[in-house]
Amino acid sequence: MSISMAKGEKTKSKILEKAASLASICGLEDMSIGKLAKATGLSKSGLFAHFNSKENLQTQVVQWVAEMFTEQVMRPAFNEPRGIPRIRGIFENWKDWIEGDSLPGGCIMIASSTEFDDKPGAVRDEIVGMMSDLLQSLTRTARIAIEEGHFKADSDPKQFAFEFESLLHGYHLLQRLLKDPDARKRSDTAFERLIESYQADLPKPH
Amino acid sequence: MSISMAKGEKTKSKILEKAASLASICGLEDMSIGKLAKATGLSKSGLFAHFNSKENLQTQVVQWVAEMFTEQVMRPAFNEPRGIPRIRGIFENWKDWIEGDSLPGGCIMIASSTEFDDKPGAVRDEIVGMMSDLLQSLTRTARIAIEEGHFKADSDPKQFAFEFESLLHGYHLLQRLLKDPDARKRSDTAFERLIESYQADLPKPH
DNA sequence: GAAAAAAACGAACGGTCGTGCTAATAATCA
DNA sequence: TGATTATTAGCACGACCGTTCGTTTTTTTC
């Protein structure tokens, strides 16, 4: 009766998956329960019963996306060696993620950041937490690069995280709004310049 | 009868001003005609008559905001000397703009870029045009910095424009979503690093 | 001033929104 | 299997959506 966790959770996952797709295209607010019900084949009220408010649904979509992001962008990169290779891994995976390999509408985290920055409430709080965690992860990864001697010892890891994150936002703009065919090249160039400027002098002698 | 251009245009401006404020907070799509009517004191139908569809209203809001941006961010910076000072001017003015000195909800251009990147239509087209123009202006300004000898001769002005724009998006995130008290400092540091890396060697002897 | 034109209003439309209820169905447990 | 519980559906609600239309008010023009 209590440890079951059966059918309900299964369909809830299906719903959240569709919801993430839908929200990535039309936004978390514009994603209505009616549309989502149609997309999943459920009835509006049947779907609603899983979450007990729209705010709840939105919040859980954000959590779902955050897990997805961790799984597809961060975790694979942590198989890379510590330091710059790992940072490069995050960069590459994140670009793929933005291009819509997972969500058809691109990176919800970036989109919802601007959508909810002036809408107080539980959803905003969730997004703030998610983005804070992300920046913290990036900061940690930069700190590791310092420890490994890849980055200059006096580098500011939080500063690096900020500049790294900014770059991805820029890529998002070029790729998804402007559909600039040079988007990858532009962000790659900027990324190399960024790495270079943080990189420790005296690269290993060839 | 034809050259009049009187009361109508005046209230239309008032409407667009309020609309820009409202949209900066809740988004272009979530800004409803009803809310806007309440905010302006007009009746819903009276307001609607000025634009003949919501899409039209949204489009004109985007145009209005673009003009406002040019007026408050770009134009004052063009009083600065050509080259780096002018670029610095744009950067400073844009930060003020994002902080909400003009629009309470921050930079609509950035917000609507992610809101409409997957919604085809006239509004999206308008936003694309606006952002393209903006990047073009930034590119031109960087080219001038090359001409003035401030930037390295082999600098890629479009590349600079991309990195500059990215930075402002990053600032938007820190300032408006995360309310990071170090937002200014972070973006200032990144900006100086950006300028430095494009700057011509051999600064003029002191 | 009166006549003509422009601007704003009020009411209503078909739809969709989020959200409650109650009944039917499906899964689980005894 | 039958009883119980968890999951879905149907229906209805009040509110608001964008939009239309006919009327009234305000502004402009002569």
Coordinates of C-alpha atoms (C1' of nucleotides) in Angstrom, one line a residue:
Chain A
M1 CA 0.0 0.0 0.0
S2 CA 2.8 2.4 0.7
I3 CA 5.9 0.9 -0.9
S4 CA 4.0 0.3 -4.1
M5 CA 5.1 3.2 -6.3
A6 CA 3.7 1.6 -9.4
K7 CA 1.6 2.7 -12.3
G8 CA 1.1 6.2 -11.1
E9 CA 4.8 7.1 -11.0
K10 CA 5.2 5.6 -14.4
T11 CA 2.6 7.7 -16.1
K12 CA 3.7 10.7 -14.2
S13 CA 7.2 10.3 -15.8
K14 CA 5.6 10.1 -19.2
I15 CA 3.7 13.3 -18.4
L16 CA 6.8 15.1 -17.2
E17 CA 8.7 14.0 -20.3
K18 CA 6.0 15.4 -22.6
A19 CA 5.7 18.5 -20.4
A20 CA 9.4 19.2 -20.7
S21 CA 9.2 19.0 -24.5
L22 CA 6.1 21.2 -24.6
A23 CA 7.5 23.8 -22.2
S24 CA 10.8 23.9 -24.1
I25 CA 8.8 25.1 -27.1
C26 CA 6.1 27.3 -25.7
G27 CA 7.4 28.2 -22.2
L28 CA 6.5 27.0 -18.8
E29 CA 3.6 29.4 -18.4
D30 CA 2.1 29.0 -21.8
M31 CA 2.2 25.2 -21.4
S32 CA -1.4 24.6 -20.4
I33 CA -2.9 21.5 -18.8
G34 CA -5.3 21.1 -21.7
K35 CA -2.5 21.1 -24.3
L36 CA -0.5 18.7 -22.2
A37 CA -3.5 16.4 -21.7
K38 CA -4.0 16.3 -25.5
A39 CA -0.3 15.6 -26.0
T40 CA -0.3 12.7 -23.6
G41 CA -3.6 11.3 -24.5
L42 CA -4.9 11.7 -21.0
S43 CA -8.0 13.6 -19.9
K44 CA -7.4 17.0 -18.4
S45 CA -8.7 16.1 -15.0
G46 CA -6.9 12.7 -15.0
L47 CA -3.6 14.5 -15.7
F48 CA -4.4 17.2 -13.2
A49 CA -4.8 14.6 -10.4
H50 CA -1.1 13.8 -10.6
F51 CA -0.1 17.3 -9.6
N52 CA -2.6 19.3 -7.7
S53 CA -1.9 22.6 -9.2
K54 CA -0.3 24.1 -12.2
E55 CA 2.4 25.6 -10.0
N56 CA 3.2 22.1 -8.8
L57 CA 3.4 20.8 -12.3
Q58 CA 5.7 23.5 -13.4
T59 CA 7.9 23.0 -10.4
Q60 CA 8.2 19.3 -11.1
V61 CA 9.0 20.0 -14.7
V62 CA 11.8 22.2 -13.7
Q63 CA 13.1 19.4 -11.4
W64 CA 12.8 16.9 -14.1
V65 CA 14.7 19.0 -16.6
A66 CA 17.4 19.7 -14.0
E67 CA 17.9 15.9 -13.6
M68 CA 17.9 15.4 -17.3
F69 CA 20.5 18.1 -17.7
T70 CA 22.7 16.6 -15.0
E71 CA 22.4 13.2 -16.7
Q72 CA 23.1 14.3 -20.2
V73 CA 25.4 17.3 -19.8
M74 CA 27.2 17.1 -16.5
R75 CA 27.5 13.4 -15.8
P76 CA 29.1 12.3 -19.1
A77 CA 31.6 15.1 -18.7
F78 CA 32.7 13.7 -15.4
N79 CA 34.1 10.7 -17.1
E80 CA 36.6 13.0 -18.7
P81 CA 39.8 13.7 -16.8
R82 CA 39.8 16.4 -14.2
G83 CA 40.6 19.9 -15.3
I84 CA 40.3 21.4 -18.8
P85 CA 39.2 18.2 -20.5
R86 CA 36.2 17.9 -18.2
I87 CA 35.4 21.6 -18.8
R88 CA 35.6 21.0 -22.5
G89 CA 33.3 18.1 -22.1
I90 CA 30.6 20.1 -20.4
F91 CA 30.9 22.8 -23.1
E92 CA 30.4 20.3 -25.9
N93 CA 27.5 18.4 -24.2
W94 CA 25.8 21.7 -23.3
K95 CA 26.0 22.8 -26.9
D96 CA 24.4 19.6 -28.0
W97 CA 21.7 20.0 -25.4
I98 CA 20.9 23.5 -26.6
E99 CA 20.7 22.4 -30.2
G100 CA 17.7 20.4 -29.1
D101 CA 18.9 16.8 -29.1
S102 CA 16.9 16.2 -25.9
L103 CA 14.3 19.0 -25.8
P104 CA 12.9 20.2 -29.1
G105 CA 12.8 23.8 -28.0
G106 CA 16.3 24.0 -26.6
C107 CA 17.5 24.7 -23.1
I108 CA 14.6 25.3 -20.8
M109 CA 16.9 26.3 -18.0
I110 CA 18.0 29.3 -20.0
A111 CA 14.6 30.0 -21.3
S112 CA 12.8 29.8 -17.9
S113 CA 15.5 31.9 -16.3
T114 CA 14.3 34.9 -18.2
E115 CA 10.7 33.9 -18.2
F116 CA 10.4 33.7 -14.4
D117 CA 13.0 36.3 -13.2
D118 CA 10.2 38.7 -12.4
K119 CA 7.5 36.2 -11.3
P120 CA 7.9 35.4 -7.6
G121 CA 6.7 32.0 -6.4
A122 CA 7.6 28.4 -6.0
V123 CA 8.5 28.0 -9.7
R124 CA 10.9 30.9 -9.6
D125 CA 12.5 29.6 -6.4
E126 CA 13.0 26.2 -8.1
I127 CA 14.7 27.8 -11.1
V128 CA 16.9 29.9 -8.9
G129 CA 18.0 26.8 -7.0
M130 CA 18.7 25.0 -10.2
M131 CA 20.7 27.8 -11.7
S132 CA 22.6 28.3 -8.5
D133 CA 23.5 24.7 -8.4
L134 CA 24.6 24.8 -12.0
L135 CA 26.9 27.7 -11.4
Q136 CA 28.2 26.0 -8.3
S137 CA 29.1 22.9 -10.3
L138 CA 30.8 25.0 -12.9
T139 CA 32.7 26.8 -10.1
R140 CA 33.8 23.5 -8.6
T141 CA 35.0 22.2 -12.0
A142 CA 37.0 25.4 -12.5
R143 CA 38.5 24.9 -9.0
I144 CA 39.6 21.4 -10.0
A145 CA 41.3 22.9 -13.0
I146 CA 43.3 25.1 -10.7
E147 CA 44.2 22.2 -8.5
E148 CA 45.3 20.2 -11.5
G149 CA 47.6 23.0 -12.5
H150 CA 45.6 23.6 -15.7
F151 CA 44.4 27.0 -14.7
K152 CA 46.5 29.8 -13.2
A153 CA 46.7 29.4 -9.4
D154 CA 45.2 32.8 -8.8
S155 CA 42.2 32.2 -11.1
D156 CA 38.8 33.1 -9.7
P157 CA 36.7 30.0 -10.3
K158 CA 33.4 31.8 -9.8
Q159 CA 34.4 34.3 -12.3
F160 CA 35.2 31.5 -14.8
A161 CA 31.8 29.9 -14.1
F162 CA 30.1 33.2 -14.9
E163 CA 32.0 33.7 -18.2
F164 CA 31.4 30.1 -19.2
E165 CA 27.7 30.4 -18.5
S166 CA 27.5 33.7 -20.4
L167 CA 29.0 32.0 -23.4
L168 CA 26.4 29.3 -23.5
H169 CA 23.6 32.0 -23.3
G170 CA 25.2 33.7 -26.3
Y171 CA 25.3 30.4 -28.1
H172 CA 21.7 29.9 -27.3
L173 CA 20.8 33.2 -28.9
L174 CA 22.8 32.6 -32.1
Q175 CA 21.7 29.1 -32.5
R176 CA 18.0 29.1 -31.6
L177 CA 16.8 32.6 -32.3
L178 CA 19.1 33.8 -35.1
K179 CA 19.8 30.4 -36.5
D180 CA 23.3 31.6 -37.4
P181 CA 25.2 28.9 -39.2
D182 CA 28.4 30.1 -37.6
A183 CA 27.0 29.8 -34.0
R184 CA 29.2 26.8 -33.2
K185 CA 32.3 28.4 -34.6
R186 CA 31.7 31.6 -32.8
S187 CA 31.2 30.0 -29.4
D188 CA 34.0 27.6 -30.0
T189 CA 36.4 30.5 -30.7
A190 CA 35.2 32.3 -27.6
F191 CA 35.6 29.2 -25.5
E192 CA 39.2 28.7 -26.6
R193 CA 40.0 32.3 -25.9
L194 CA 38.3 31.9 -22.5
I195 CA 40.3 28.8 -21.6
E196 CA 43.5 30.3 -22.9
S197 CA 43.2 33.3 -20.7
Y198 CA 42.7 31.2 -17.6
Q199 CA 45.3 28.6 -18.6
A200 CA 48.5 28.4 -16.6
D201 CA 51.5 29.8 -18.3
L202 CA 54.2 27.4 -19.4
P203 CA 52.2 24.7 -21.1
K204 CA 53.9 21.3 -20.8
P205 CA 56.9 21.3 -23.1
H206 CA 56.2 19.4 -26.4
Chain B
M1 CA -8.5 64.4 -42.4
S2 CA -5.3 62.6 -43.4
I3 CA -2.4 64.6 -42.1
S4 CA -4.0 64.9 -38.7
M5 CA -2.0 62.3 -36.6
A6 CA -3.4 63.6 -33.4
K7 CA -5.0 62.2 -30.3
G8 CA -4.8 58.6 -31.5
E9 CA -1.1 58.5 -31.8
K10 CA -0.7 60.1 -28.5
T11 CA -2.7 57.5 -26.6
K12 CA -1.1 54.8 -28.7
S13 CA 2.2 55.9 -27.3
K14 CA 0.9 55.8 -23.8
I15 CA -0.4 52.3 -24.4
L16 CA 2.9 51.1 -25.8
E17 CA 4.8 52.5 -22.9
K18 CA 2.7 50.7 -20.4
A19 CA 2.7 47.6 -22.6
A20 CA 6.5 47.6 -22.6
S21 CA 6.6 47.8 -18.8
L22 CA 4.0 45.0 -18.5
A23 CA 5.7 42.8 -21.0
S24 CA 9.0 43.2 -19.4
I25 CA 7.6 41.7 -16.3
C26 CA 5.3 39.0 -17.5
G27 CA 6.4 38.4 -21.0
L28 CA 5.0 39.4 -24.4
E29 CA 2.7 36.4 -24.6
D30 CA 1.4 36.6 -21.0
M31 CA 0.7 40.3 -21.4
S32 CA -3.0 40.2 -22.1
I33 CA -5.1 42.9 -23.6
G34 CA -7.3 42.9 -20.5
K35 CA -4.4 43.5 -18.1
L36 CA -3.1 46.2 -20.4
A37 CA -6.5 47.9 -20.6
K38 CA -6.7 47.9 -16.8
A39 CA -3.2 49.3 -16.5
T40 CA -3.9 52.1 -19.0
G41 CA -7.4 52.9 -17.8
L42 CA -8.8 52.2 -21.2
S43 CA -11.6 49.7 -22.1
K44 CA -10.5 46.5 -23.6
S45 CA -12.2 47.2 -26.9
G46 CA -11.0 50.7 -27.0
L47 CA -7.5 49.6 -26.6
F48 CA -7.9 46.8 -29.1
A49 CA -9.0 49.2 -31.8
H50 CA -5.5 50.8 -31.9
F51 CA -4.0 47.5 -32.9
N52 CA -6.2 45.1 -34.8
S53 CA -4.8 41.9 -33.3
K54 CA -2.7 40.9 -30.4
E55 CA 0.1 39.9 -32.8
N56 CA 0.1 43.5 -34.1
L57 CA 0.3 44.8 -30.6
Q58 CA 3.2 42.6 -29.7
T59 CA 5.0 43.5 -32.8
Q60 CA 4.7 47.2 -32.1
V61 CA 5.8 46.7 -28.6
V62 CA 9.0 45.1 -29.8
Q63 CA 9.5 48.0 -32.2
W64 CA 8.9 50.5 -29.4
V65 CA 11.4 48.8 -27.1
A66 CA 14.0 48.7 -29.9
E67 CA 13.7 52.4 -30.3
M68 CA 13.9 52.9 -26.6
F69 CA 17.0 50.8 -26.5
T70 CA 18.6 52.8 -29.3
E71 CA 17.7 56.0 -27.5
Q72 CA 18.9 55.1 -24.1
V73 CA 21.8 52.7 -24.7
M74 CA 23.3 53.2 -28.1
R75 CA 22.8 56.8 -28.9
P76 CA 24.3 58.3 -25.7
A77 CA 27.3 56.0 -26.2
F78 CA 27.8 57.5 -29.7
N79 CA 28.7 60.8 -28.0
E80 CA 31.8 59.0 -26.6
P81 CA 34.9 59.0 -28.7
R82 CA 35.2 56.3 -31.4
G83 CA 36.8 53.0 -30.4
I84 CA 37.0 51.5 -26.9
P85 CA 35.4 54.5 -25.0
R86 CA 32.3 54.1 -27.1
I87 CA 32.2 50.3 -26.5
R88 CA 32.6 51.0 -22.8
G89 CA 29.8 53.4 -23.0
I90 CA 27.4 50.9 -24.6
F91 CA 28.4 48.4 -21.9
E92 CA 27.7 50.8 -19.1
N93 CA 24.4 52.0 -20.5
W94 CA 23.2 48.5 -21.3
K95 CA 23.9 47.4 -17.7
D96 CA 21.8 50.3 -16.4
W97 CA 19.1 49.3 -18.9
I98 CA 19.1 45.7 -17.7
E99 CA 18.9 46.8 -14.1
G100 CA 15.5 48.2 -14.9
D101 CA 16.0 51.9 -15.0
S102 CA 13.7 52.0 -17.9
L103 CA 11.7 48.8 -17.9
P104 CA 10.8 47.4 -14.5
G105 CA 11.3 43.8 -15.7
G106 CA 14.6 44.3 -17.3
C107 CA 15.7 43.8 -20.9
I108 CA 12.8 42.7 -23.0
M109 CA 15.0 42.1 -25.9
I110 CA 16.9 39.4 -24.0
A111 CA 13.7 38.0 -22.5
S112 CA 11.7 37.9 -25.7
S113 CA 14.6 36.3 -27.5
T114 CA 14.2 33.1 -25.6
E115 CA 10.4 33.5 -25.3
F116 CA 9.9 33.5 -29.1
D117 CA 12.8 31.6 -30.5
D118 CA 10.5 28.6 -31.1
K119 CA 7.3 30.5 -32.0
P120 CA 7.2 31.3 -35.7
G121 CA 5.3 34.4 -36.8
A122 CA 5.5 38.1 -37.2
V123 CA 6.6 38.7 -33.6
R124 CA 9.5 36.4 -33.9
D125 CA 10.5 37.9 -37.1
E126 CA 10.5 41.4 -35.5
I127 CA 12.6 40.1 -32.7
V128 CA 15.1 38.5 -35.0
G129 CA 15.4 41.7 -37.0
M130 CA 15.9 43.7 -33.8
M131 CA 18.6 41.4 -32.5
S132 CA 20.3 41.2 -35.9
D133 CA 20.4 44.9 -36.0
L134 CA 21.8 45.1 -32.5
L135 CA 24.6 42.6 -33.3
Q136 CA 25.3 44.5 -36.5
S137 CA 25.7 47.8 -34.5
L138 CA 28.0 46.1 -32.1
T139 CA 30.0 44.7 -35.0
R140 CA 30.3 48.1 -36.5
T141 CA 31.4 49.6 -33.2
A142 CA 34.1 46.9 -33.0
R143 CA 35.2 47.6 -36.5
I144 CA 35.7 51.3 -35.6
A145 CA 37.8 50.2 -32.7
I146 CA 40.0 48.4 -35.2
E147 CA 40.2 51.5 -37.4
E148 CA 41.2 53.6 -34.5
G149 CA 44.0 51.3 -33.7
H150 CA 42.4 50.3 -30.3
F151 CA 41.8 46.8 -31.3
K152 CA 44.3 44.5 -33.0
A153 CA 44.1 44.8 -36.8
D154 CA 43.3 41.2 -37.2
S155 CA 40.4 41.2 -34.8
D156 CA 37.2 39.7 -35.9
P157 CA 34.5 42.3 -35.1
K158 CA 31.6 39.9 -35.4
Q159 CA 33.3 37.6 -33.0
F160 CA 33.7 40.5 -30.6
A161 CA 30.0 41.4 -31.0
F162 CA 29.1 37.9 -30.0
E163 CA 31.3 37.8 -26.9
F164 CA 30.1 41.2 -25.9
E165 CA 26.4 40.3 -26.3
S166 CA 27.0 37.0 -24.4
L167 CA 28.4 38.9 -21.5
L168 CA 25.3 41.0 -21.2
H169 CA 23.1 37.9 -21.2
G170 CA 25.2 36.6 -18.4
Y171 CA 24.8 39.8 -16.5
H172 CA 21.1 39.6 -17.0
L173 CA 21.0 36.2 -15.4
L174 CA 23.1 37.2 -12.4
Q175 CA 21.3 40.5 -11.9
R176 CA 17.7 39.7 -12.5
L177 CA 17.3 36.0 -11.7
L178 CA 19.9 35.3 -9.1
K179 CA 20.1 38.9 -7.7
D180 CA 23.8 38.3 -7.2
P181 CA 25.2 41.4 -5.4
D182 CA 28.5 40.8 -7.3
A183 CA 26.8 40.8 -10.7
R184 CA 28.3 44.1 -11.7
K185 CA 31.7 43.2 -10.5
R186 CA 31.6 39.9 -12.3
S187 CA 30.6 41.4 -15.6
D188 CA 32.9 44.3 -15.3
T189 CA 35.8 41.9 -14.8
A190 CA 34.8 39.9 -17.7
F191 CA 34.4 43.0 -19.8
E192 CA 37.9 44.2 -19.0
R193 CA 39.3 40.8 -19.9
L194 CA 37.4 40.9 -23.1
I195 CA 38.7 44.3 -24.1
E196 CA 42.2 43.5 -23.1
S197 CA 42.3 40.4 -25.3
Y198 CA 41.2 42.4 -28.3
Q199 CA 43.3 45.4 -27.5
A200 CA 46.2 46.2 -29.7
D201 CA 49.6 45.6 -28.2
L202 CA 51.8 48.5 -27.5
P203 CA 49.4 50.9 -25.9
K204 CA 50.4 54.4 -26.6
P205 CA 53.5 55.4 -24.6
H206 CA 52.7 57.4 -21.5
Chain C
dG1 C1' -21.7 76.9 -34.1
dA2 C1' -23.1 72.2 -37.2
dA3 C1' -21.2 68.2 -39.7
dA4 C1' -17.9 64.7 -40.3
dA5 C1' -14.5 61.8 -38.5
dA6 C1' -11.9 59.6 -35.0
dA7 C1' -11.7 57.4 -30.7
dA8 C1' -13.5 55.0 -26.8
dC9 C1' -17.1 52.2 -24.7
dG10 C1' -20.3 48.2 -23.3
dA11 C1' -21.9 44.0 -24.1
dA12 C1' -21.4 39.7 -26.1
dC13 C1' -19.3 35.7 -28.8
dG14 C1' -16.9 31.1 -28.7
dG15 C1' -12.8 29.2 -26.5
dT16 C1' -9.6 28.0 -23.2
dC17 C1' -7.8 28.5 -18.7
dG18 C1' -7.1 26.2 -13.8
dT19 C1' -9.6 23.7 -10.7
dG20 C1' -13.0 21.2 -8.2
dC21 C1' -16.5 17.4 -7.8
dT22 C1' -18.4 12.5 -8.6
dA23 C1' -18.4 8.3 -11.0
dA24 C1' -16.2 4.7 -13.6
dT25 C1' -12.1 1.9 -14.3
dA26 C1' -7.9 -0.5 -13.4
dA27 C1' -4.5 -2.3 -10.4
dT28 C1' -3.3 -4.3 -6.0
dC29 C1' -4.0 -7.0 -1.9
dA30 C1' -6.5 -10.4 1.2
Chain D
dT1 C1' -12.0 -14.3 -6.3
dG2 C1' -13.8 -10.4 -4.0
dA3 C1' -12.6 -6.2 -1.5
dT4 C1' -9.8 -2.2 -1.4
dT5 C1' -7.3 1.2 -3.2
dA6 C1' -5.1 3.9 -6.7
dT7 C1' -5.8 5.9 -11.1
dT8 C1' -8.4 7.9 -14.9
dA9 C1' -12.6 10.0 -17.0
dG10 C1' -16.7 13.2 -17.4
dC11 C1' -18.8 17.2 -16.4
dA12 C1' -19.3 21.7 -14.7
dC13 C1' -17.8 26.1 -12.5
dG14 C1' -16.2 30.9 -12.8
dA15 C1' -12.7 33.7 -14.8
dC16 C1' -10.3 35.4 -18.5
dC17 C1' -8.8 35.1 -23.3
dG18 C1' -8.8 37.6 -28.2
dT19 C1' -12.1 39.5 -31.1
dT20 C1' -16.5 41.6 -33.1
dC21 C1' -20.2 44.9 -33.4
dG22 C1' -23.1 48.7 -32.7
dT23 C1' -23.4 52.8 -29.9
dT24 C1' -21.8 56.7 -27.6
dT25 C1' -18.5 60.1 -26.8
dT26 C1' -14.9 63.1 -28.0
dT27 C1' -12.2 65.4 -31.3
dT28 C1' -11.4 67.7 -35.6
dT29 C1' -12.9 70.3 -39.7
dC30 C1' -15.7 73.5 -42.1

